[in-house]
CSV table of C-alpha atoms in Angstrom, one decimal:
chain,number,residue,atom,x,y,z
A,1,UNK,CA,20.1,-6.7,13.8
A,2,UNK,CA,22.7,-4.0,14.1
A,3,UNK,CA,22.9,-4.6,17.8
A,4,UNK,CA,23.5,-8.3,17.4
A,5,UNK,CA,26.5,-8.0,15.1
A,6,UNK,CA,30.0,-8.0,16.5
A,7,UNK,CA,31.4,-4.6,17.4
A,8,UNK,CA,34.5,-5.0,15.3
A,9,UNK,CA,32.4,-5.8,12.3
A,10,UNK,CA,30.3,-2.7,12.8
A,11,UNK,CA,33.3,-0.5,13.3
A,12,UNK,CA,35.0,-1.9,10.1
A,13,UNK,CA,31.7,-1.4,8.2
A,14,UNK,CA,31.4,2.2,9.4
A,15,UNK,CA,34.8,3.0,7.8
A,16,UNK,CA,33.7,1.8,4.3
A,17,UNK,CA,32.2,4.1,1.8
A,18,UNK,CA,28.9,2.3,1.9
A,19,UNK,CA,28.9,2.4,5.7
A,20,UNK,CA,29.5,6.1,5.8
A,21,UNK,CA,26.7,6.7,3.2
A,22,UNK,CA,24.1,4.6,5.0
A,23,UNK,CA,25.0,6.0,8.4
A,24,UNK,CA,24.7,9.5,7.0
A,25,UNK,CA,21.3,8.7,5.5
A,26,UNK,CA,20.0,7.1,8.6
A,27,UNK,CA,21.2,10.0,10.8
A,28,UNK,CA,19.7,12.6,8.5
A,29,UNK,CA,16.3,10.8,8.3
A,30,UNK,CA,16.3,10.4,12.0
A,31,UNK,CA,17.0,14.0,12.6
A,32,UNK,CA,14.2,15.0,10.2
A,33,UNK,CA,11.8,12.7,12.0
A,34,UNK,CA,12.6,14.3,15.3
A,35,UNK,CA,12.2,17.8,13.8
A,36,UNK,CA,8.8,16.9,12.3
A,37,UNK,CA,7.7,15.4,15.6
A,38,UNK,CA,8.7,18.5,17.5
A,39,UNK,CA,7.0,20.8,15.0
A,40,UNK,CA,3.9,18.8,15.3
A,41,UNK,CA,4.0,19.3,19.1
A,42,UNK,CA,4.6,23.0,18.6
A,43,UNK,CA,1.6,23.3,16.2
A,44,UNK,CA,-0.6,21.5,18.7
A,45,UNK,CA,0.5,23.7,21.5
A,46,UNK,CA,0.2,27.0,19.5
A,47,UNK,CA,-3.2,26.2,18.1
A,48,UNK,CA,-4.7,25.2,21.4
A,49,UNK,CA,-4.6,21.4,21.2
A,50,UNK,CA,-8.3,21.0,20.3
A,51,UNK,CA,-8.4,19.4,16.9
A,52,UNK,CA,-12.2,20.0,16.7
A,53,UNK,CA,-11.8,23.8,16.6
A,54,UNK,CA,-9.0,24.0,14.0
A,55,UNK,CA,-9.4,26.4,11.1
A,56,UNK,CA,-8.6,25.3,7.6
A,57,UNK,CA,-5.1,26.7,7.8
A,58,UNK,CA,-4.4,25.0,11.2
A,59,UNK,CA,-5.8,21.8,9.9
A,60,UNK,CA,-3.6,22.0,6.8
A,61,UNK,CA,-0.5,22.6,8.9
A,62,UNK,CA,-1.4,19.8,11.2
A,63,UNK,CA,-2.1,17.4,8.3
A,64,UNK,CA,1.1,18.4,6.4
A,65,UNK,CA,3.3,17.8,9.4
A,66,UNK,CA,1.6,14.6,10.3
A,67,UNK,CA,2.2,13.2,6.7
A,68,UNK,CA,5.8,14.5,6.8
A,69,UNK,CA,6.4,12.7,10.1
A,70,UNK,CA,5.0,9.5,8.8
A,71,UNK,CA,7.1,9.7,5.6
A,72,UNK,CA,10.3,10.6,7.5
A,73,UNK,CA,9.7,7.7,9.9
A,74,UNK,CA,9.3,5.3,6.9
A,75,UNK,CA,12.6,6.6,5.4
A,76,UNK,CA,14.3,6.1,8.8
A,77,UNK,CA,13.0,2.5,9.0
A,78,UNK,CA,14.1,1.9,5.4
A,79,UNK,CA,17.6,3.1,5.9
A,80,UNK,CA,17.9,1.2,9.1
A,81,UNK,CA,17.0,-2.0,7.2
A,82,UNK,CA,19.4,-1.1,4.4
A,83,UNK,CA,22.2,-0.6,6.8
A,84,UNK,CA,21.4,-3.9,8.7
A,85,UNK,CA,21.4,-5.8,5.4
A,86,UNK,CA,24.6,-4.2,4.3
A,87,UNK,CA,26.3,-5.1,7.6
A,88,UNK,CA,25.1,-8.7,7.2
A,89,UNK,CA,26.5,-8.9,3.7
A,90,UNK,CA,29.8,-7.3,4.9
A,91,UNK,CA,30.1,-9.8,7.7
A,92,UNK,CA,29.5,-12.7,5.3
A,93,UNK,CA,32.2,-11.5,3.0
A,94,UNK,CA,34.8,-11.1,5.7
């Protein structure tokens, strides 16, 4: 929905306090998602990539990072939706 709004509406919304807050939250959650994904890849490479031969510690690291990635992706989607809804409301007000 963000892509389908007019550019001038998006730019005006970014300058509001709410727009700055939602863009910051979306950016932070996106960066955390990328970090979790990269750390998951690093764990997979460091521990040999064969899940069947993981020790308890390796399995714990893999599981923790997998859950953290899922949660961070959910937060990213949540804040994207919040921003889209706020832009829609802002466009209706103007």
